[in-house]
Amino acid sequence: MRSLSSAAISDPDATVMPMGVAAESAACWRVDLSQVRTLIDTVADGGAWIDWVAALLHGARIIEVNARALELVGSPIARDIIVGQPVASFCPPESWPILAELIVAVASDRPDHAVRTSRVNSFLLRDAVLMVWGAAGGAAPDTLWIAVDGEIADDRSFWAVRASEQRYRRLIHHLPGALLQVDARPMGAIFYRLRSEGVTDIASYLDEHPELVATACEVVRVTDGNGGAALLFGVAGVGDLVGSVAYLFANAPEAARRIVVAHFEGRRSHVERMKLRTFDGRLIDVELSVTFPTPPESLDVTLLTLEDITERLRTEAQLRQLQADYSRTARIATLGEMASSIAHEVNQPLSAIAMNAETCLRWLSRDDPNLAKVSQLTTRIADSARHASEIVQRIRGMVARHVPESVPIDLNGVVEEALLFVCHDIEARAIVLSVRFDITLPRVLGDRVQLQQVIVNLLVNSLQALAQKSAGEGRIALTTATGADDTIRFSIRDNGAGIAEENLDRIFDGFFTTKADGMGIGLAVCQSIIAAHGGSISASNHHEGGARFEFTLPALEA
């Protein structure tokens, strides 16, 4: 490549231009690279980082322009506007990577700084050619020239295009919802320094230097917004929102930290739910969506959208409360159906207590009391009392208001506990119970009371399906096993009449029942509980007769 003589150094209008390009036809800018020399050297040595293109073009400053460049901009008096501005302000973002590569190639080609050229797309010029060159012989090493040559594509100037952008901005201002525009360029410089120091794990770095989050909140600034943002924050106009973003995260510093991490890691977007204190004193819940710019987009346009979700969260909380009440009602209804069995189970230890107490009194009433026998009987009374207490606690656990708690659970143990509720009915009606536990079953993450409720309800359904069976004819089979895709499976099958085919698709619908005195909420609650645990439940008829229910849950460990 040919080097240009120093005649082009002092005057962008100089006639010394790349071969085949007339000086009067090319728009030319002289550029100062002193602020980005370290970055250029890093990139030239293969140390490129995520936003280096944008950082380079924002750091390279225009120090002179020629008449042709002013003509493209749209006014001969625009020189004072252009000089001192970053190159990025006057280069279409889609051409940034090409220009940045040419600048690095020329600036690192010491001492010749030979001309580099490339064809580019332009909204102003046809067949545009981009040229970059520096002073030959090493003179002015931090200065180079950028020129673009081509035929005028239409009569629009640079400022006409900018006017079009302004119309677009006005459209944004009238969009519904809250929108803020943020200039995050200062963080680009900070991230570049951290990367040059070898920082790759920003989360660990923030653990050791939490002050960086506060710094980010101060140096990153809101530059614009729309009417929706003003309304959300309770201010008179958008101008009241311009300034550092610290007010956004006054009540949510951890949200600011996570956004810094997302920005450093180069993510395109980040969504966060957080608390926000408005300017008129309200504390609201918002969903914040951050859209980060990526090359070749402008680093000064990070977009934040905020949605007030206070009412939605309040409604969701009310819905969860209704679901909890619904689930509790279903548990009470199930226990009501088991009243006779529960009464019998409680009466057993109470009868034992009464009988042993009477016997104990007889031994004590003798002239020569048998204290050893009395001690033995007293021990039995204590054991029976504990048994009765355990029964009552188990029933209270099913009936009491309950806040779901997800903990690691052994499903086999939950099944055994559920069987305690129905063991009397099973024994009294001589139902053949088959239980097959997978002893290698992984644990699940769930709520013990809720999963116990599901299994008890399915057991009660099976018992009711066997109501017409004679003693010894009814059969219930329970199975736990490891399923596919790291799931665990529970199934229960009986040999009753099964489910009518027309009801199979409705069996889990709320308030659907085939029982004369049924409420139709048991299976609906079972489905909601299993779904809340990330699983699924199904009902079918077994090919050998009877109904079969099965649910799967994600395993906590493979």
Coordinates of C-alpha atoms in Angstrom, one line a residue:
M1 CA 0.0 0.0 0.0
R2 CA 1.1 3.5 -0.8
S3 CA 1.9 6.0 2.0
L4 CA 0.7 9.5 1.8
S5 CA 3.1 12.4 2.0
S6 CA 3.0 14.9 4.9
A7 CA 1.3 17.4 2.7
A8 CA -2.0 16.0 3.9
I9 CA -1.1 16.4 7.6
S10 CA -1.9 20.1 8.1
D11 CA -5.0 20.4 5.9
P12 CA -7.8 17.9 5.3
D13 CA -8.4 19.6 2.0
A14 CA -4.9 18.9 0.8
T15 CA -4.7 17.3 -2.7
V16 CA -2.6 14.4 -1.5
M17 CA -5.3 11.7 -1.3
P18 CA -5.2 7.9 -1.9
M19 CA -4.5 6.9 -5.5
G20 CA -7.5 7.4 -7.8
V21 CA -9.5 9.6 -5.4
A22 CA -9.9 13.3 -6.1
A23 CA -9.4 15.6 -3.1
E24 CA -12.5 17.6 -3.9
S25 CA -14.8 14.5 -4.0
A26 CA -13.9 12.9 -0.7
A27 CA -15.1 13.9 2.7
C28 CA -12.1 14.0 5.1
W29 CA -11.7 14.1 8.8
R30 CA -8.4 14.4 10.8
V31 CA -8.6 12.4 14.0
D32 CA -6.7 12.4 17.3
L33 CA -6.1 8.9 18.8
S34 CA -4.2 9.9 22.0
Q35 CA -7.1 8.8 24.3
V36 CA -7.3 5.3 22.7
R37 CA -3.6 4.6 22.0
T38 CA -3.5 1.9 24.8
L39 CA -6.6 0.3 23.5
I40 CA -5.2 0.2 19.9
D41 CA -2.0 -1.4 21.1
T42 CA -4.0 -4.0 23.1
V43 CA -6.2 -4.9 20.1
A44 CA -3.2 -5.0 17.8
D45 CA -1.6 -7.5 20.2
G46 CA -4.7 -9.8 20.1
G47 CA -6.2 -8.6 23.3
A48 CA -9.6 -7.5 22.0
W49 CA -12.5 -7.3 24.4
I50 CA -16.2 -7.2 24.1
D51 CA -16.9 -3.5 23.4
W52 CA -13.6 -2.4 22.0
V53 CA -15.0 -1.2 18.7
A54 CA -17.5 1.2 20.3
A55 CA -14.9 2.3 22.9
L56 CA -12.3 3.1 20.2
L57 CA -14.7 5.1 18.0
H58 CA -16.0 7.0 21.0
G59 CA -12.5 7.8 22.2
A60 CA -11.1 8.9 18.8
R61 CA -11.8 12.6 18.5
I62 CA -12.3 14.7 15.3
I63 CA -9.8 17.7 15.2
E64 CA -10.4 18.9 11.6
V65 CA -12.8 18.5 8.7
N66 CA -12.7 19.5 5.0
A67 CA -15.4 21.3 3.0
R68 CA -16.7 18.1 1.5
A69 CA -17.3 16.7 5.0
L70 CA -19.2 19.9 6.0
E71 CA -21.3 19.6 2.8
L72 CA -22.4 16.1 3.8
V73 CA -23.2 17.2 7.3
G74 CA -25.4 19.8 5.7
S75 CA -24.0 23.2 6.6
P76 CA -20.7 25.0 6.0
I77 CA -21.0 26.5 9.5
A78 CA -21.1 23.0 11.1
R79 CA -17.4 22.8 11.7
D80 CA -17.6 24.1 15.3
I81 CA -20.2 21.4 16.0
I82 CA -18.1 18.6 14.5
V83 CA -14.7 19.4 15.9
G84 CA -14.1 17.8 19.3
Q85 CA -16.8 15.2 18.8
P86 CA -16.1 11.4 18.8
V87 CA -15.8 9.7 15.4
A88 CA -18.8 7.4 16.4
S89 CA -21.1 10.4 16.2
F90 CA -20.6 10.7 12.5
C91 CA -20.2 7.1 11.4
P92 CA -23.2 4.8 10.8
P93 CA -23.1 2.1 13.5
E94 CA -23.2 -0.6 10.8
S95 CA -19.8 0.6 9.6
W96 CA -18.1 0.8 13.0
P97 CA -16.4 -2.6 12.9
I98 CA -14.9 -1.9 9.4
L99 CA -13.6 1.6 10.4
A100 CA -12.3 0.3 13.8
E101 CA -10.3 -2.4 12.0
L102 CA -8.8 0.1 9.5
I103 CA -7.8 2.4 12.3
V104 CA -6.1 -0.3 14.3
A105 CA -4.3 -1.5 11.1
V106 CA -3.1 2.0 10.2
A107 CA -2.2 3.1 13.7
S108 CA -0.2 0.0 14.5
D109 CA 1.7 0.1 11.1
R110 CA 4.7 2.1 12.3
P111 CA 6.3 4.0 10.8
D112 CA 4.6 3.9 7.3
H113 CA 0.9 4.2 8.3
A114 CA 0.0 3.0 4.8
V115 CA -3.5 3.6 3.4
R116 CA -6.1 1.1 4.2
T117 CA -9.4 1.0 2.2
S118 CA -12.7 -0.8 2.3
R119 CA -16.1 -0.5 0.6
V120 CA -18.9 0.4 3.0
N121 CA -22.7 0.9 2.9
S122 CA -23.8 4.4 3.3
F123 CA -27.2 6.1 3.5
L124 CA -25.7 9.2 1.8
L125 CA -23.3 7.8 -0.8
R126 CA -23.4 5.2 -3.5
D127 CA -20.4 2.8 -3.9
A128 CA -18.8 4.4 -0.9
V129 CA -15.1 3.7 -0.2
L130 CA -13.7 4.3 3.3
M131 CA -10.0 5.2 3.5
V132 CA -7.8 5.6 6.6
W133 CA -4.1 6.7 6.6
G134 CA -1.5 8.2 8.8
A135 CA 1.5 10.5 8.6
A136 CA 4.5 8.7 6.9
G137 CA 7.7 8.4 8.7
G138 CA 6.3 8.2 12.2
A139 CA 5.3 11.9 12.3
A140 CA 2.2 12.6 14.4
P141 CA 1.8 8.9 15.5
D142 CA -1.5 9.7 17.3
T143 CA -3.1 11.4 14.3
L144 CA -4.6 9.9 11.2
W145 CA -7.0 10.8 8.5
I146 CA -10.3 9.2 7.6
A147 CA -12.0 9.8 4.2
V148 CA -15.1 8.5 2.5
D149 CA -15.7 8.9 -1.3
G150 CA -18.7 8.1 -3.4
E151 CA -21.6 9.6 -5.4
I152 CA -24.4 11.3 -3.6
A153 CA -27.2 8.8 -3.1
D154 CA -30.0 11.3 -2.4
D155 CA -30.3 14.9 -1.4
R156 CA -30.5 14.2 2.4
S157 CA -27.8 15.6 4.6
F158 CA -26.5 14.1 7.8
W159 CA -28.7 16.5 9.7
A160 CA -31.7 15.3 7.7
V161 CA -31.1 11.8 8.8
R162 CA -30.7 13.1 12.4
A163 CA -34.0 14.8 12.0
S164 CA -35.5 11.5 11.1
E165 CA -34.0 10.1 14.3
Q166 CA -35.6 12.9 16.2
R167 CA -39.0 11.9 14.8
Y168 CA -38.3 8.3 16.0
R169 CA -37.4 9.7 19.4
R170 CA -40.7 11.5 19.6
L171 CA -42.4 8.3 18.8
I172 CA -40.6 6.6 21.7
H173 CA -41.7 9.5 24.0
H174 CA -45.3 8.7 23.3
L175 CA -45.0 4.9 23.8
P176 CA -47.1 3.5 26.6
G177 CA -45.1 2.2 29.6
A178 CA -42.1 3.7 31.3
L179 CA -38.9 4.0 29.3
L180 CA -35.5 5.5 30.3
Q181 CA -32.5 6.0 28.2
V182 CA -29.2 5.6 30.0
D183 CA -25.6 6.4 29.1
A184 CA -23.5 3.5 30.4
R185 CA -20.2 4.5 28.6
P186 CA -18.3 5.2 31.9
M187 CA -18.7 1.6 32.8
G188 CA -17.2 0.6 29.5
A189 CA -14.0 2.3 30.5
I190 CA -14.1 0.7 34.0
F191 CA -14.7 -2.7 32.5
Y192 CA -11.8 -2.3 30.1
R193 CA -9.5 -1.4 33.0
L194 CA -10.7 -4.5 35.0
R195 CA -10.2 -6.8 32.0
S196 CA -6.7 -5.4 31.4
E197 CA -5.9 -6.2 35.0
G198 CA -7.0 -9.8 34.4
V199 CA -10.5 -9.7 36.0
T200 CA -12.8 -12.3 34.5
D201 CA -15.1 -13.3 37.3
I202 CA -16.9 -10.0 38.0
A203 CA -19.1 -11.5 40.7
S204 CA -16.1 -12.5 42.8
Y205 CA -14.5 -9.1 42.2
L206 CA -17.7 -7.3 43.5
D207 CA -17.6 -9.5 46.6
E208 CA -14.2 -8.0 47.4
H209 CA -15.0 -4.5 46.0
P210 CA -18.7 -3.8 46.7
E211 CA -18.0 -0.1 46.3
L212 CA -17.9 -0.6 42.5
V213 CA -21.7 -1.0 42.5
A214 CA -22.1 2.4 44.2
T215 CA -19.7 3.9 41.7
A216 CA -21.7 2.5 38.8
C217 CA -24.9 4.0 40.3
E218 CA -23.2 7.4 40.3
V219 CA -21.4 7.4 36.9
V220 CA -24.1 5.8 34.8
R221 CA -26.7 8.5 34.0
V222 CA -30.2 8.7 32.8
T223 CA -30.2 10.9 29.7
D224 CA -33.8 10.7 28.6
G225 CA -37.1 9.2 29.2
N226 CA -40.8 9.2 28.2
G227 CA -44.0 10.4 29.7
G228 CA -44.7 6.9 31.1
A229 CA -41.5 7.1 33.2
A230 CA -42.5 10.5 34.5
L231 CA -45.9 9.2 35.5
L232 CA -44.4 6.1 37.1
F233 CA -42.0 8.2 39.2
G234 CA -44.6 10.8 40.1
V235 CA -42.6 13.8 38.6
A236 CA -43.8 16.7 36.5
G237 CA -41.6 16.0 33.5
V238 CA -38.8 13.8 32.1
G239 CA -36.2 16.4 33.0
D240 CA -36.6 15.5 36.7
L241 CA -35.4 12.0 35.9
V242 CA -32.1 13.0 34.2
G243 CA -29.1 12.3 36.3
S244 CA -27.3 9.4 38.0
V245 CA -29.3 6.1 38.2
A246 CA -28.7 5.9 42.0
Y247 CA -32.4 6.8 42.7
L248 CA -33.4 3.7 40.7
F249 CA -31.6 1.3 43.1
A250 CA -31.9 3.1 46.4
N251 CA -34.2 0.3 47.7
A252 CA -32.6 -2.5 45.6
P253 CA -28.8 -2.4 45.8
E254 CA -28.6 -6.1 45.0
A255 CA -30.5 -5.5 41.7
A256 CA -27.8 -2.9 40.8
R257 CA -25.1 -5.5 41.5
R258 CA -26.8 -8.1 39.3
I259 CA -27.1 -5.6 36.4
V260 CA -23.4 -4.7 36.7
V261 CA -22.6 -8.4 36.4
A262 CA -24.9 -8.9 33.4
H263 CA -23.3 -5.8 31.6
F264 CA -19.7 -7.0 32.3
E265 CA -20.5 -10.5 31.0
G266 CA -21.8 -9.1 27.8
R267 CA -25.4 -10.2 28.0
R268 CA -27.9 -8.6 25.6
S269 CA -30.6 -8.1 28.2
H270 CA -31.4 -8.5 31.9
V271 CA -34.8 -8.7 33.7
E272 CA -35.2 -8.0 37.4
R273 CA -38.0 -7.6 39.9
M274 CA -37.3 -5.1 42.5
K275 CA -38.6 -2.5 44.9
L276 CA -38.6 1.1 43.7
R277 CA -39.2 4.3 45.7
T278 CA -40.9 6.9 43.6
F279 CA -40.2 10.7 43.8
D280 CA -43.5 11.2 45.5
G281 CA -42.7 8.7 48.3
R282 CA -44.5 5.5 47.1
L283 CA -42.8 2.1 47.4
I284 CA -43.8 0.0 44.5
D285 CA -42.8 -3.3 42.9
V286 CA -41.5 -3.0 39.3
E287 CA -40.2 -5.4 36.7
L288 CA -37.1 -3.8 35.2
S289 CA -35.9 -4.8 31.8
V290 CA -32.4 -3.6 30.7
T291 CA -31.3 -3.8 27.1
F292 CA -27.6 -3.3 26.7
P293 CA -26.1 -2.0 23.5
T294 CA -23.8 -4.3 21.6
P295 CA -21.3 -3.3 18.8
P296 CA -21.9 -1.6 16.4
E297 CA -24.6 0.1 18.4
S298 CA -24.0 3.3 20.4
L299 CA -22.6 2.7 23.9
D300 CA -24.6 5.7 25.2
V301 CA -28.0 4.1 24.5
T302 CA -28.9 1.5 27.2
L303 CA -32.7 1.2 27.4
L304 CA -34.5 0.5 30.7
T305 CA -38.2 -0.3 30.7
L306 CA -40.1 -0.4 34.0
E307 CA -43.5 -2.0 34.6
D308 CA -45.4 -1.4 37.8
I309 CA -46.4 -4.9 39.0
T310 CA -47.5 -3.9 42.5
E311 CA -51.1 -4.8 41.9
R312 CA -50.2 -8.0 40.0
L313 CA -48.1 -9.2 42.9
R314 CA -50.9 -8.4 45.4
T315 CA -53.3 -10.3 43.2
E316 CA -50.9 -13.2 43.0
A317 CA -50.5 -13.3 46.8
Q318 CA -54.3 -13.3 47.2
L319 CA -54.6 -16.1 44.7
R320 CA -52.0 -18.1 46.6
Q321 CA -53.9 -17.6 49.8
L322 CA -57.1 -18.7 48.1
Q323 CA -55.3 -21.8 46.8
A324 CA -54.0 -22.5 50.3
D325 CA -57.5 -22.2 51.7
Y326 CA -58.8 -24.4 48.9
S327 CA -56.2 -27.0 49.7
R328 CA -57.0 -26.9 53.5
T329 CA -60.7 -27.3 52.8
A330 CA -59.9 -30.3 50.7
R331 CA -57.8 -31.8 53.5
I332 CA -60.6 -31.2 56.0
A333 CA -63.1 -32.8 53.6
T334 CA -60.9 -35.8 53.1
L335 CA -60.5 -36.2 56.9
G336 CA -64.3 -35.9 57.2
E337 CA -64.7 -38.9 54.9
M338 CA -62.3 -40.8 57.2
A339 CA -64.0 -39.8 60.4
S340 CA -64.9 -43.3 61.5
S341 CA -61.4 -44.6 60.8
I342 CA -59.8 -41.7 62.6
A343 CA -62.1 -42.2 65.6
H344 CA -61.2 -45.8 65.7
E345 CA -57.5 -45.0 65.5
V346 CA -57.7 -42.5 68.4
N347 CA -59.9 -44.8 70.5
Q348 CA -57.3 -47.6 70.4
P349 CA -54.7 -45.9 72.5
L350 CA -57.4 -44.3 74.7
S351 CA -59.0 -47.7 75.4
A352 CA -55.5 -49.1 76.2
I353 CA -54.9 -46.1 78.6
A354 CA -58.2 -46.7 80.4
M355 CA -57.8 -50.4 80.7
N356 CA -54.2 -50.2 82.0
A357 CA -55.1 -47.4 84.4
E358 CA -57.9 -49.5 85.9
T359 CA -55.6 -52.5 86.2
C360 CA -53.0 -50.3 87.8
L361 CA -55.5 -49.1 90.4
R362 CA -56.5 -52.7 91.3
W363 CA -52.8 -53.6 91.9
L364 CA -52.4 -50.5 94.0
S365 CA -55.5 -51.3 96.1
R366 CA -54.1 -54.6 97.3
D367 CA -52.8 -54.9 100.9
D368 CA -49.5 -55.8 99.4
P369 CA -49.2 -53.6 96.2
N370 CA -47.2 -55.1 93.3
L371 CA -45.1 -52.1 92.5
A372 CA -43.3 -53.9 89.6
K373 CA -46.6 -54.6 87.9
V374 CA -47.8 -51.0 88.5
S375 CA -44.5 -49.7 86.9
Q376 CA -45.1 -51.9 83.9
L377 CA -48.7 -50.8 83.5
T378 CA -47.7 -47.1 84.0
T379 CA -45.1 -47.5 81.2
R380 CA -47.9 -48.9 78.9
I381 CA -50.1 -45.9 79.8
A382 CA -47.3 -43.5 78.8
D383 CA -46.7 -45.3 75.5
S384 CA -50.4 -45.3 74.7
A385 CA -50.6 -41.6 75.5
R386 CA -47.7 -40.8 73.2
H387 CA -49.3 -42.8 70.5
A388 CA -52.6 -40.9 70.9
S389 CA -50.7 -37.6 70.8
E390 CA -48.9 -38.6 67.6
I391 CA -52.3 -39.4 66.0
V392 CA -53.7 -36.1 67.1
Q393 CA -50.6 -34.2 65.8
R394 CA -50.8 -36.0 62.5
I395 CA -54.5 -35.0 62.1
R396 CA -53.8 -31.4 63.2
G397 CA -51.0 -31.2 60.7
M398 CA -53.4 -32.0 57.9
V399 CA -56.1 -29.6 59.2
A400 CA -54.0 -26.6 60.3
R401 CA -53.3 -23.6 58.2
H402 CA -50.1 -24.3 56.5
V403 CA -47.5 -22.2 54.7
P404 CA -45.9 -24.5 52.0
E405 CA -42.2 -25.2 52.7
S406 CA -40.0 -26.8 50.1
V407 CA -37.4 -29.1 51.6
P408 CA -35.7 -32.4 50.5
I409 CA -38.2 -35.2 51.1
D410 CA -38.1 -39.0 50.9
L411 CA -41.3 -39.9 49.1
N412 CA -41.2 -43.4 50.4
G413 CA -41.5 -41.9 53.9
V414 CA -44.4 -39.7 52.9
V415 CA -46.3 -42.7 51.5
E416 CA -45.7 -44.6 54.8
E417 CA -47.1 -41.6 56.8
A418 CA -50.1 -41.4 54.5
L419 CA -50.9 -45.1 55.0
L420 CA -51.3 -44.4 58.7
F421 CA -54.4 -42.4 58.0
V422 CA -56.2 -45.3 56.2
C423 CA -54.6 -48.4 57.8
H424 CA -57.7 -49.1 59.9
D425 CA -60.1 -49.1 56.9
I426 CA -57.7 -51.3 55.0
E427 CA -57.5 -53.8 57.9
A428 CA -61.2 -53.7 58.8
R429 CA -62.2 -54.5 55.2
A430 CA -59.4 -57.1 54.6
I431 CA -58.2 -55.2 51.6
V432 CA -55.0 -56.7 50.1
L433 CA -52.4 -54.0 50.1
S434 CA -49.3 -54.3 48.0
V435 CA -46.5 -51.8 48.5
R436 CA -43.3 -51.8 46.4
F437 CA -40.8 -49.1 47.3
D438 CA -37.7 -48.3 45.2
I439 CA -35.2 -48.0 48.0
T440 CA -32.8 -46.1 45.7
L441 CA -35.4 -43.4 45.1
P442 CA -33.8 -39.9 44.9
R443 CA -35.3 -37.2 47.2
V444 CA -37.6 -34.6 45.9
L445 CA -37.9 -30.9 46.7
G446 CA -41.4 -30.3 48.1
D447 CA -43.8 -29.7 51.0
R448 CA -44.3 -32.8 53.1
V449 CA -47.9 -32.0 54.2
Q450 CA -49.0 -31.2 50.6
L451 CA -47.6 -34.4 49.1
Q452 CA -49.0 -36.4 52.0
Q453 CA -52.4 -34.8 51.2
V454 CA -52.1 -36.0 47.6
I455 CA -51.4 -39.6 48.5
V456 CA -54.0 -39.7 51.3
N457 CA -56.6 -38.4 48.8
L458 CA -55.7 -41.0 46.2
L459 CA -55.8 -43.7 48.9
V460 CA -59.3 -42.6 50.0
N461 CA -60.5 -42.6 46.4
S462 CA -59.3 -46.2 46.0
L463 CA -61.0 -47.2 49.2
Q464 CA -64.3 -45.6 48.0
A465 CA -63.9 -47.4 44.6
L466 CA -63.7 -50.7 46.6
A467 CA -66.8 -50.0 48.7
Q468 CA -68.9 -52.6 46.8
K469 CA -66.2 -55.3 47.2
S470 CA -66.6 -58.0 49.8
A471 CA -64.1 -58.4 52.5
G472 CA -60.9 -59.9 51.1
E473 CA -61.7 -59.1 47.5
G474 CA -60.4 -55.5 47.3
R475 CA -56.8 -54.8 46.2
I476 CA -54.7 -51.7 46.2
A477 CA -51.1 -51.6 44.8
L478 CA -48.7 -48.7 45.6
T479 CA -45.4 -48.3 43.7
T480 CA -42.6 -45.8 43.8
A481 CA -39.9 -45.9 41.1
T482 CA -37.3 -43.8 39.3
G483 CA -38.7 -42.5 36.1
A484 CA -37.1 -41.1 33.0
D485 CA -35.4 -37.7 32.7
D486 CA -34.4 -37.6 36.4
T487 CA -38.0 -37.9 37.7
I488 CA -39.6 -40.1 40.4
R489 CA -42.9 -41.8 39.9
F490 CA -45.7 -42.8 42.3
S491 CA -48.6 -44.9 41.1
I492 CA -51.7 -46.3 42.9
R493 CA -54.0 -48.9 41.3
D494 CA -57.2 -50.6 42.7
N495 CA -59.4 -53.3 41.3
G496 CA -62.6 -51.3 41.6
A497 CA -65.0 -50.4 38.8
G498 CA -62.6 -47.9 37.2
I499 CA -63.4 -44.5 35.7
A500 CA -66.1 -44.0 33.1
E501 CA -64.5 -43.2 29.8
E502 CA -66.5 -40.0 29.4
N503 CA -65.2 -38.7 32.7
L504 CA -61.5 -39.4 32.2
D505 CA -60.9 -35.9 30.7
R506 CA -62.8 -34.2 33.5
I507 CA -61.6 -36.1 36.5
F508 CA -59.3 -33.3 37.7
D509 CA -61.7 -30.5 37.0
G510 CA -62.7 -28.4 40.1
F511 CA -66.1 -29.4 41.6
F512 CA -66.5 -32.3 39.3
T513 CA -67.6 -35.4 41.2
T514 CA -69.6 -38.6 40.6
K515 CA -70.3 -39.0 44.3
A516 CA -73.8 -38.0 45.6
D517 CA -72.3 -36.3 48.6
G518 CA -68.9 -35.4 47.1
M519 CA -67.5 -31.8 46.8
G520 CA -65.3 -32.5 43.7
I521 CA -62.3 -30.6 45.0
G522 CA -59.9 -33.5 46.1
L523 CA -58.4 -34.4 42.7
A524 CA -58.4 -30.8 41.5
V525 CA -56.3 -29.9 44.6
C526 CA -54.0 -32.9 43.9
Q527 CA -53.4 -31.7 40.4
S528 CA -52.6 -28.1 41.6
I529 CA -50.2 -29.4 44.3
I530 CA -48.3 -31.7 41.9
A531 CA -48.1 -28.9 39.3
A532 CA -46.7 -26.5 41.9
H533 CA -44.0 -29.1 42.6
G534 CA -43.1 -29.1 38.9
G535 CA -44.7 -32.5 38.2
S536 CA -47.7 -34.0 36.4
I537 CA -50.5 -36.3 37.4
S538 CA -52.7 -38.6 35.3
A539 CA -55.6 -41.0 35.6
S540 CA -56.4 -44.0 33.5
N541 CA -58.1 -47.4 33.5
H542 CA -55.9 -50.4 33.9
H543 CA -56.3 -53.1 31.2
E544 CA -57.0 -55.7 34.0
G545 CA -59.7 -53.5 35.5
G546 CA -59.8 -50.8 38.0
A547 CA -58.4 -47.2 38.0
R548 CA -54.8 -46.2 38.1
F549 CA -53.4 -42.8 39.2
E550 CA -49.8 -41.8 38.6
F551 CA -47.8 -38.7 39.3
T552 CA -44.2 -37.8 38.6
L553 CA -42.0 -35.2 40.3
P554 CA -38.5 -33.9 39.4
A555 CA -35.8 -35.6 41.4
L556 CA -33.6 -33.4 43.6
E557 CA -30.6 -35.5 42.7
A558 CA -29.9 -37.8 39.8

